[in-house]
């Protein structure tokens, strides 16, 4: 089944700076990907869903890039602010799209002034 | 956005104890999932269900049973709890169409002494 590696495990970012989280997946047939955000004591909040047909996806304060050749998905935080402090997870479908998700191990992002 | 609730939010039991974790979703989603979250392992899928009466095995099912009584309700059962099952448990649901993004509940923290 699908496997996902996520790096780095921890990230300290000065407020206003940018940061990148990278996930590498194994199944070249994967065509949906997800980023989730987990704030302290909370569940996982869907941040963005990515289709393999779109290499660049933009949200509020971040950009997701998909490199299908290298099977990499990156979350780029632009102009980090304190509200971005959280754990971020990438996720890809396990085998088929109803059979649950395989998650990366997460990246803990801390934004400091 | 999907509404997924879990109860209890915190639970402490002893080794060999019997525990039931409850999950309810109110958005008519067909698919429901149970994950556990552990440091160093991220989120791992325990069981999932396509609908009432259906049960599928995930990646880490040993020591767990599950039951889907209605479209809304999905239960995770630990009949002989062990300290290795101390974890943060998340329930999620998905409508099973299109992108299959999952919506998560707030989690149940289980401690087995």
PDB file of C-alpha atoms in Angstrom:
ATOM      1  CA  UNK A   1       0.000   0.000   0.000  1.00  0.00           C
ATOM      2  CA  UNK A   2       0.828   3.656  -0.097  1.00  0.00           C
ATOM      3  CA  UNK A   3       3.587   4.989   2.174  1.00  0.00           C
ATOM      4  CA  UNK A   4       4.320   8.588   3.022  1.00  0.00           C
ATOM      5  CA  UNK A   5       7.450  10.216   4.393  1.00  0.00           C
ATOM      6  CA  UNK A   6       7.198  13.722   5.782  1.00  0.00           C
ATOM      7  CA  UNK A   7       9.970  16.132   6.737  1.00  0.00           C
ATOM      8  CA  UNK A   8      11.076  17.945   8.754  1.00  0.00           C
ATOM      9  CA  UNK A   9       9.539  16.745  12.029  1.00  0.00           C
ATOM     10  CA  UNK A  10       9.984  20.176  13.612  1.00  0.00           C
ATOM     11  CA  UNK A  11      10.156  23.680  12.193  1.00  0.00           C
ATOM     12  CA  UNK A  12      10.783  26.984  13.969  1.00  0.00           C
ATOM     13  CA  UNK A  13       9.843  29.991  11.882  1.00  0.00           C
ATOM     14  CA  UNK A  14      10.186  33.683  12.591  1.00  0.00           C
ATOM     15  CA  UNK A  15       6.946  35.598  12.151  1.00  0.00           C
ATOM     16  CA  UNK A  16       6.773  36.905   8.605  1.00  0.00           C
ATOM     17  CA  UNK A  17       9.191  34.326   7.202  1.00  0.00           C
ATOM     18  CA  UNK A  18       8.333  31.369   4.991  1.00  0.00           C
ATOM     19  CA  UNK A  19       8.716  27.637   5.587  1.00  0.00           C
ATOM     20  CA  UNK A  20       8.402  24.430   3.606  1.00  0.00           C
ATOM     21  CA  UNK A  21       7.147  20.974   4.569  1.00  0.00           C
ATOM     22  CA  UNK A  22       7.771  18.127   2.130  1.00  0.00           C
ATOM     23  CA  UNK A  23       6.028  14.783   1.739  1.00  0.00           C
ATOM     24  CA  UNK A  24       7.196  11.964  -0.479  1.00  0.00           C
ATOM     25  CA  UNK A  25       4.719   9.267  -1.477  1.00  0.00           C
ATOM     26  CA  UNK A  26       5.207   5.934  -3.233  1.00  0.00           C
ATOM     27  CA  UNK A  27       2.166   5.204  -5.389  1.00  0.00           C
ATOM     28  CA  UNK A  28       2.532   6.927  -8.776  1.00  0.00           C
ATOM     29  CA  UNK A  29      -1.196   6.398  -9.372  1.00  0.00           C
ATOM     30  CA  UNK A  30      -2.240   8.556  -6.429  1.00  0.00           C
ATOM     31  CA  UNK A  31      -4.203  11.511  -7.685  1.00  0.00           C
ATOM     32  CA  UNK A  32      -5.685  13.040  -4.564  1.00  0.00           C
ATOM     33  CA  UNK A  33      -3.684  14.430  -1.703  1.00  0.00           C
ATOM     34  CA  UNK A  34      -4.590  16.257   1.478  1.00  0.00           C
ATOM     35  CA  UNK A  35      -3.005  18.583   3.994  1.00  0.00           C
ATOM     36  CA  UNK A  36      -4.399  18.703   7.524  1.00  0.00           C
ATOM     37  CA  UNK A  37      -3.658  21.073  10.379  1.00  0.00           C
ATOM     38  CA  UNK A  38      -3.885  20.044  14.030  1.00  0.00           C
ATOM     39  CA  UNK A  39      -3.887  22.745  16.678  1.00  0.00           C
ATOM     40  CA  UNK A  40      -3.118  21.834  20.299  1.00  0.00           C
ATOM     41  CA  UNK A  41      -5.865  19.726  21.863  1.00  0.00           C
ATOM     42  CA  UNK A  42      -7.923  19.697  18.689  1.00  0.00           C
ATOM     43  CA  UNK A  43      -8.805  17.333  15.892  1.00  0.00           C
ATOM     44  CA  UNK A  44      -7.489  17.499  12.367  1.00  0.00           C
ATOM     45  CA  UNK A  45      -8.748  20.328  10.206  1.00  0.00           C
ATOM     46  CA  UNK A  46      -8.683  19.905   6.446  1.00  0.00           C
ATOM     47  CA  UNK A  47      -6.389  22.587   5.100  1.00  0.00           C
ATOM     48  CA  UNK A  48      -6.317  21.758   1.418  1.00  0.00           C
ATOM     49  CA  UNK A  49      -7.127  18.998  -1.002  1.00  0.00           C
ATOM     50  CA  UNK A  50      -4.914  18.661  -4.047  1.00  0.00           C
ATOM     51  CA  UNK A  51      -5.674  17.015  -7.351  1.00  0.00           C
ATOM     52  CA  UNK A  52      -2.851  15.520  -9.372  1.00  0.00           C
ATOM     53  CA  UNK A  53      -3.986  17.502 -12.393  1.00  0.00           C
ATOM     54  CA  UNK A  54      -3.024  20.751 -10.640  1.00  0.00           C
ATOM     55  CA  UNK A  55       0.588  21.332  -9.788  1.00  0.00           C
ATOM     56  CA  UNK A  56       0.097  24.551  -7.876  1.00  0.00           C
ATOM     57  CA  UNK A  57      -2.661  25.104  -5.350  1.00  0.00           C
ATOM     58  CA  UNK A  58      -3.023  28.215  -3.259  1.00  0.00           C
ATOM     59  CA  UNK A  59      -4.863  28.859  -0.034  1.00  0.00           C
ATOM     60  CA  UNK A  60      -4.874  31.530   2.614  1.00  0.00           C
ATOM     61  CA  UNK A  61      -1.227  32.180   3.309  1.00  0.00           C
ATOM     62  CA  UNK A  62       0.128  28.986   1.812  1.00  0.00           C
ATOM     63  CA  UNK A  63       0.897  27.258  -1.469  1.00  0.00           C
ATOM     64  CA  UNK A  64       0.915  23.543  -2.208  1.00  0.00           C
ATOM     65  CA  UNK A  65       3.144  22.261  -4.971  1.00  0.00           C
ATOM     66  CA  UNK A  66       2.858  18.808  -6.499  1.00  0.00           C
ATOM     67  CA  UNK A  67       5.853  17.266  -8.250  1.00  0.00           C
ATOM     68  CA  UNK A  68       4.531  14.074  -9.826  1.00  0.00           C
ATOM     69  CA  UNK A  69       7.865  13.123 -11.339  1.00  0.00           C
ATOM     70  CA  UNK A  70       9.536  12.941  -7.928  1.00  0.00           C
ATOM     71  CA  UNK A  71       6.295  11.966  -6.127  1.00  0.00           C
ATOM     72  CA  UNK A  72       6.614  14.910  -3.770  1.00  0.00           C
ATOM     73  CA  UNK A  73       4.063  17.213  -2.265  1.00  0.00           C
ATOM     74  CA  UNK A  74       5.127  20.401  -0.491  1.00  0.00           C
ATOM     75  CA  UNK A  75       3.307  22.839   1.738  1.00  0.00           C
ATOM     76  CA  UNK A  76       4.800  26.307   1.585  1.00  0.00           C
ATOM     77  CA  UNK A  77       3.841  28.653   4.391  1.00  0.00           C
ATOM     78  CA  UNK A  78       4.291  32.244   3.277  1.00  0.00           C
ATOM     79  CA  UNK A  79       4.587  35.093   5.785  1.00  0.00           C
ATOM     80  CA  UNK A  80       4.069  32.886   8.835  1.00  0.00           C
ATOM     81  CA  UNK A  81       2.011  34.269  11.702  1.00  0.00           C
ATOM     82  CA  UNK A  82       1.347  32.938  15.231  1.00  0.00           C
ATOM     83  CA  UNK A  83      -1.899  31.290  14.119  1.00  0.00           C
ATOM     84  CA  UNK A  84       0.138  28.982  11.906  1.00  0.00           C
ATOM     85  CA  UNK A  85       1.689  27.294  14.950  1.00  0.00           C
ATOM     86  CA  UNK A  86       0.338  23.741  14.772  1.00  0.00           C
ATOM     87  CA  UNK A  87       1.164  20.242  13.581  1.00  0.00           C
ATOM     88  CA  UNK A  88       0.719  19.707   9.847  1.00  0.00           C
ATOM     89  CA  UNK A  89       0.058  16.348   8.222  1.00  0.00           C
ATOM     90  CA  UNK A  90       0.047  15.278   4.622  1.00  0.00           C
ATOM     91  CA  UNK A  91      -2.200  12.360   3.707  1.00  0.00           C
ATOM     92  CA  UNK A  92      -2.812  10.195   0.664  1.00  0.00           C
ATOM     93  CA  UNK A  93      -5.490   7.531   0.066  1.00  0.00           C
ATOM     94  CA  UNK A  94      -4.422   4.054   1.213  1.00  0.00           C
ATOM     95  CA  UNK A  95      -5.371   1.764  -1.640  1.00  0.00           C
ATOM     96  CA  UNK A  96      -8.548   3.093  -3.065  1.00  0.00           C
ATOM     97  CA  UNK A  97     -10.242   6.255  -2.200  1.00  0.00           C
ATOM     98  CA  UNK A  98     -12.739   5.002   0.352  1.00  0.00           C
ATOM     99  CA  UNK A  99     -10.294   2.852   2.301  1.00  0.00           C
ATOM    100  CA  UNK A 100      -8.954   5.554   4.576  1.00  0.00           C
ATOM    101  CA  UNK A 101      -5.842   7.681   4.443  1.00  0.00           C
ATOM    102  CA  UNK A 102      -2.142   7.091   5.020  1.00  0.00           C
ATOM    103  CA  UNK A 103      -0.617   9.972   6.942  1.00  0.00           C
ATOM    104  CA  UNK A 104       2.864  11.370   7.205  1.00  0.00           C
ATOM    105  CA  UNK A 105       4.261  11.575  10.732  1.00  0.00           C
ATOM    106  CA  UNK A 106       3.561  15.274  10.962  1.00  0.00           C
ATOM    107  CA  UNK A 107       5.573  18.486  11.214  1.00  0.00           C
ATOM    108  CA  UNK A 108       5.321  20.623  14.322  1.00  0.00           C
ATOM    109  CA  UNK A 109       5.560  24.280  13.283  1.00  0.00           C
ATOM    110  CA  UNK A 110       6.338  26.931  15.881  1.00  0.00           C
ATOM    111  CA  UNK A 111       6.124  30.574  14.861  1.00  0.00           C
ATOM    112  CA  UNK A 112       8.086  32.972  17.064  1.00  0.00           C
ATOM    113  CA  UNK A 113       8.112  36.797  17.059  1.00  0.00           C
TER     114      UNK A 113
ATOM    115  CA  UNK B   1     -18.688  21.111   6.801  1.00  0.00           C
ATOM    116  CA  UNK B   2     -19.147  17.677   8.365  1.00  0.00           C
ATOM    117  CA  UNK B   3     -19.925  17.533  12.067  1.00  0.00           C
ATOM    118  CA  UNK B   4     -18.278  14.636  13.858  1.00  0.00           C
ATOM    119  CA  UNK B   5     -18.532  14.235  17.603  1.00  0.00           C
ATOM    120  CA  UNK B   6     -16.808  11.780  19.898  1.00  0.00           C
ATOM    121  CA  UNK B   7     -17.425  10.638  23.440  1.00  0.00           C
ATOM    122  CA  UNK B   8     -15.988  10.463  25.949  1.00  0.00           C
ATOM    123  CA  UNK B   9     -13.264  13.059  25.388  1.00  0.00           C
ATOM    124  CA  UNK B  10     -11.080  11.510  28.039  1.00  0.00           C
ATOM    125  CA  UNK B  11     -11.107   8.028  29.519  1.00  0.00           C
ATOM    126  CA  UNK B  12      -8.941   6.230  32.046  1.00  0.00           C
ATOM    127  CA  UNK B  13      -9.221   2.494  32.538  1.00  0.00           C
ATOM    128  CA  UNK B  14      -7.136  -0.331  33.924  1.00  0.00           C
ATOM    129  CA  UNK B  15      -5.431  -3.196  32.153  1.00  0.00           C
ATOM    130  CA  UNK B  16      -8.028  -5.790  31.218  1.00  0.00           C
ATOM    131  CA  UNK B  17     -10.846  -3.261  31.330  1.00  0.00           C
ATOM    132  CA  UNK B  18     -13.643  -2.948  28.820  1.00  0.00           C
ATOM    133  CA  UNK B  19     -13.916   0.350  26.929  1.00  0.00           C
ATOM    134  CA  UNK B  20     -16.263   1.650  24.245  1.00  0.00           C
ATOM    135  CA  UNK B  21     -15.491   4.801  22.305  1.00  0.00           C
ATOM    136  CA  UNK B  22     -18.371   6.443  20.472  1.00  0.00           C
ATOM    137  CA  UNK B  23     -18.506   8.487  17.314  1.00  0.00           C
ATOM    138  CA  UNK B  24     -21.447  10.193  15.662  1.00  0.00           C
ATOM    139  CA  UNK B  25     -21.615  12.127  12.421  1.00  0.00           C
ATOM    140  CA  UNK B  26     -24.632  14.136  11.378  1.00  0.00           C
ATOM    141  CA  UNK B  27     -23.990  14.782   7.706  1.00  0.00           C
ATOM    142  CA  UNK B  28     -25.261  11.577   6.160  1.00  0.00           C
ATOM    143  CA  UNK B  29     -21.785  10.363   5.259  1.00  0.00           C
ATOM    144  CA  UNK B  30     -21.507   6.736   4.246  1.00  0.00           C
ATOM    145  CA  UNK B  31     -17.906   6.150   5.298  1.00  0.00           C
ATOM    146  CA  UNK B  32     -16.568   6.280   8.825  1.00  0.00           C
ATOM    147  CA  UNK B  33     -13.085   5.575  10.179  1.00  0.00           C
ATOM    148  CA  UNK B  34     -11.244   5.031  13.442  1.00  0.00           C
ATOM    149  CA  UNK B  35      -7.604   6.113  13.755  1.00  0.00           C
ATOM    150  CA  UNK B  36      -5.153   6.174  16.601  1.00  0.00           C
ATOM    151  CA  UNK B  37      -2.489   8.849  16.930  1.00  0.00           C
ATOM    152  CA  UNK B  38       0.806   8.133  18.648  1.00  0.00           C
ATOM    153  CA  UNK B  39       4.048  10.048  18.818  1.00  0.00           C
ATOM    154  CA  UNK B  40       6.450   8.641  16.260  1.00  0.00           C
ATOM    155  CA  UNK B  41       3.706   6.851  14.354  1.00  0.00           C
ATOM    156  CA  UNK B  42       1.372   9.607  13.253  1.00  0.00           C
ATOM    157  CA  UNK B  43      -2.203   8.498  12.582  1.00  0.00           C
ATOM    158  CA  UNK B  44      -2.895   4.863  11.820  1.00  0.00           C
ATOM    159  CA  UNK B  45      -6.144   3.360  10.609  1.00  0.00           C
ATOM    160  CA  UNK B  46      -7.750   0.801  12.928  1.00  0.00           C
ATOM    161  CA  UNK B  47     -11.129   0.003  11.320  1.00  0.00           C
ATOM    162  CA  UNK B  48     -13.504   1.594   8.858  1.00  0.00           C
ATOM    163  CA  UNK B  49     -17.010   1.094   7.571  1.00  0.00           C
ATOM    164  CA  UNK B  50     -18.924   1.692   4.370  1.00  0.00           C
ATOM    165  CA  UNK B  51     -22.305   1.795   6.071  1.00  0.00           C
ATOM    166  CA  UNK B  52     -24.518   0.363   8.786  1.00  0.00           C
ATOM    167  CA  UNK B  53     -23.570  -3.243   9.513  1.00  0.00           C
ATOM    168  CA  UNK B  54     -20.376  -3.084   7.448  1.00  0.00           C
ATOM    169  CA  UNK B  55     -16.904  -3.360   8.966  1.00  0.00           C
ATOM    170  CA  UNK B  56     -13.493  -3.320   7.299  1.00  0.00           C
ATOM    171  CA  UNK B  57     -10.069  -3.918   8.794  1.00  0.00           C
ATOM    172  CA  UNK B  58      -7.467  -1.193   8.730  1.00  0.00           C
ATOM    173  CA  UNK B  59      -3.721  -1.285   9.302  1.00  0.00           C
ATOM    174  CA  UNK B  60      -3.603  -1.818  13.096  1.00  0.00           C
ATOM    175  CA  UNK B  61      -6.769  -3.783  14.024  1.00  0.00           C
ATOM    176  CA  UNK B  62      -5.347  -6.147  16.663  1.00  0.00           C
ATOM    177  CA  UNK B  63      -7.051  -5.746  20.041  1.00  0.00           C
ATOM    178  CA  UNK B  64      -9.915  -3.688  18.634  1.00  0.00           C
ATOM    179  CA  UNK B  65     -13.418  -4.434  17.529  1.00  0.00           C
ATOM    180  CA  UNK B  66     -15.778  -1.985  15.903  1.00  0.00           C
ATOM    181  CA  UNK B  67     -19.443  -1.817  15.154  1.00  0.00           C
ATOM    182  CA  UNK B  68     -21.454   0.455  12.881  1.00  0.00           C
ATOM    183  CA  UNK B  69     -24.997   0.425  14.174  1.00  0.00           C
ATOM    184  CA  UNK B  70     -26.470   3.164  12.006  1.00  0.00           C
ATOM    185  CA  UNK B  71     -25.257   5.486   9.303  1.00  0.00           C
ATOM    186  CA  UNK B  72     -24.528   8.036  12.030  1.00  0.00           C
ATOM    187  CA  UNK B  73     -22.909   5.896  14.741  1.00  0.00           C
ATOM    188  CA  UNK B  74     -19.597   4.046  14.783  1.00  0.00           C
ATOM    189  CA  UNK B  75     -18.179   2.466  17.929  1.00  0.00           C
ATOM    190  CA  UNK B  76     -14.693   1.245  18.800  1.00  0.00           C
ATOM    191  CA  UNK B  77     -14.501  -1.523  21.394  1.00  0.00           C
ATOM    192  CA  UNK B  78     -11.509  -2.512  23.497  1.00  0.00           C
ATOM    193  CA  UNK B  79     -12.602  -5.646  25.344  1.00  0.00           C
ATOM    194  CA  UNK B  80      -9.343  -6.337  27.209  1.00  0.00           C
ATOM    195  CA  UNK B  81      -7.552  -3.026  27.279  1.00  0.00           C
ATOM    196  CA  UNK B  82      -3.759  -3.022  27.478  1.00  0.00           C
ATOM    197  CA  UNK B  83      -1.293  -0.190  28.209  1.00  0.00           C
ATOM    198  CA  UNK B  84      -0.172  -0.321  24.560  1.00  0.00           C
ATOM    199  CA  UNK B  85      -3.614   0.978  23.637  1.00  0.00           C
ATOM    200  CA  UNK B  86      -3.020   4.222  25.500  1.00  0.00           C
ATOM    201  CA  UNK B  87      -3.433   6.705  22.689  1.00  0.00           C
ATOM    202  CA  UNK B  88      -5.410   9.536  21.157  1.00  0.00           C
ATOM    203  CA  UNK B  89      -8.271   8.142  19.076  1.00  0.00           C
ATOM    204  CA  UNK B  90      -9.891   9.971  16.204  1.00  0.00           C
ATOM    205  CA  UNK B  91     -13.031   9.222  14.305  1.00  0.00           C
ATOM    206  CA  UNK B  92     -13.553  10.558  10.798  1.00  0.00           C
ATOM    207  CA  UNK B  93     -16.238  10.476   8.157  1.00  0.00           C
ATOM    208  CA  UNK B  94     -16.381  10.885   4.410  1.00  0.00           C
ATOM    209  CA  UNK B  95     -19.231  11.076   1.958  1.00  0.00           C
ATOM    210  CA  UNK B  96     -17.558   8.529  -0.311  1.00  0.00           C
ATOM    211  CA  UNK B  97     -17.987  10.489  -3.490  1.00  0.00           C
ATOM    212  CA  UNK B  98     -15.594  12.624  -5.422  1.00  0.00           C
ATOM    213  CA  UNK B  99     -12.464  13.354  -3.512  1.00  0.00           C
ATOM    214  CA  UNK B 100     -13.201  11.365  -0.336  1.00  0.00           C
ATOM    215  CA  UNK B 101     -11.822  14.016   1.956  1.00  0.00           C
ATOM    216  CA  UNK B 102     -12.279  13.056   5.581  1.00  0.00           C
ATOM    217  CA  UNK B 103     -13.637  15.177   8.395  1.00  0.00           C
ATOM    218  CA  UNK B 104     -12.366  14.451  11.878  1.00  0.00           C
ATOM    219  CA  UNK B 105     -13.868  14.526  15.331  1.00  0.00           C
ATOM    220  CA  UNK B 106     -12.103  16.198  18.298  1.00  0.00           C
ATOM    221  CA  UNK B 107     -10.547  12.967  19.560  1.00  0.00           C
ATOM    222  CA  UNK B 108     -10.720  10.781  22.667  1.00  0.00           C
ATOM    223  CA  UNK B 109      -7.692  10.478  24.884  1.00  0.00           C
ATOM    224  CA  UNK B 110      -7.554   6.979  26.375  1.00  0.00           C
ATOM    225  CA  UNK B 111      -5.194   6.002  29.173  1.00  0.00           C
ATOM    226  CA  UNK B 112      -4.828   2.361  30.165  1.00  0.00           C
ATOM    227  CA  UNK B 113      -3.094   1.956  33.527  1.00  0.00           C
TER     228      UNK B 113
END
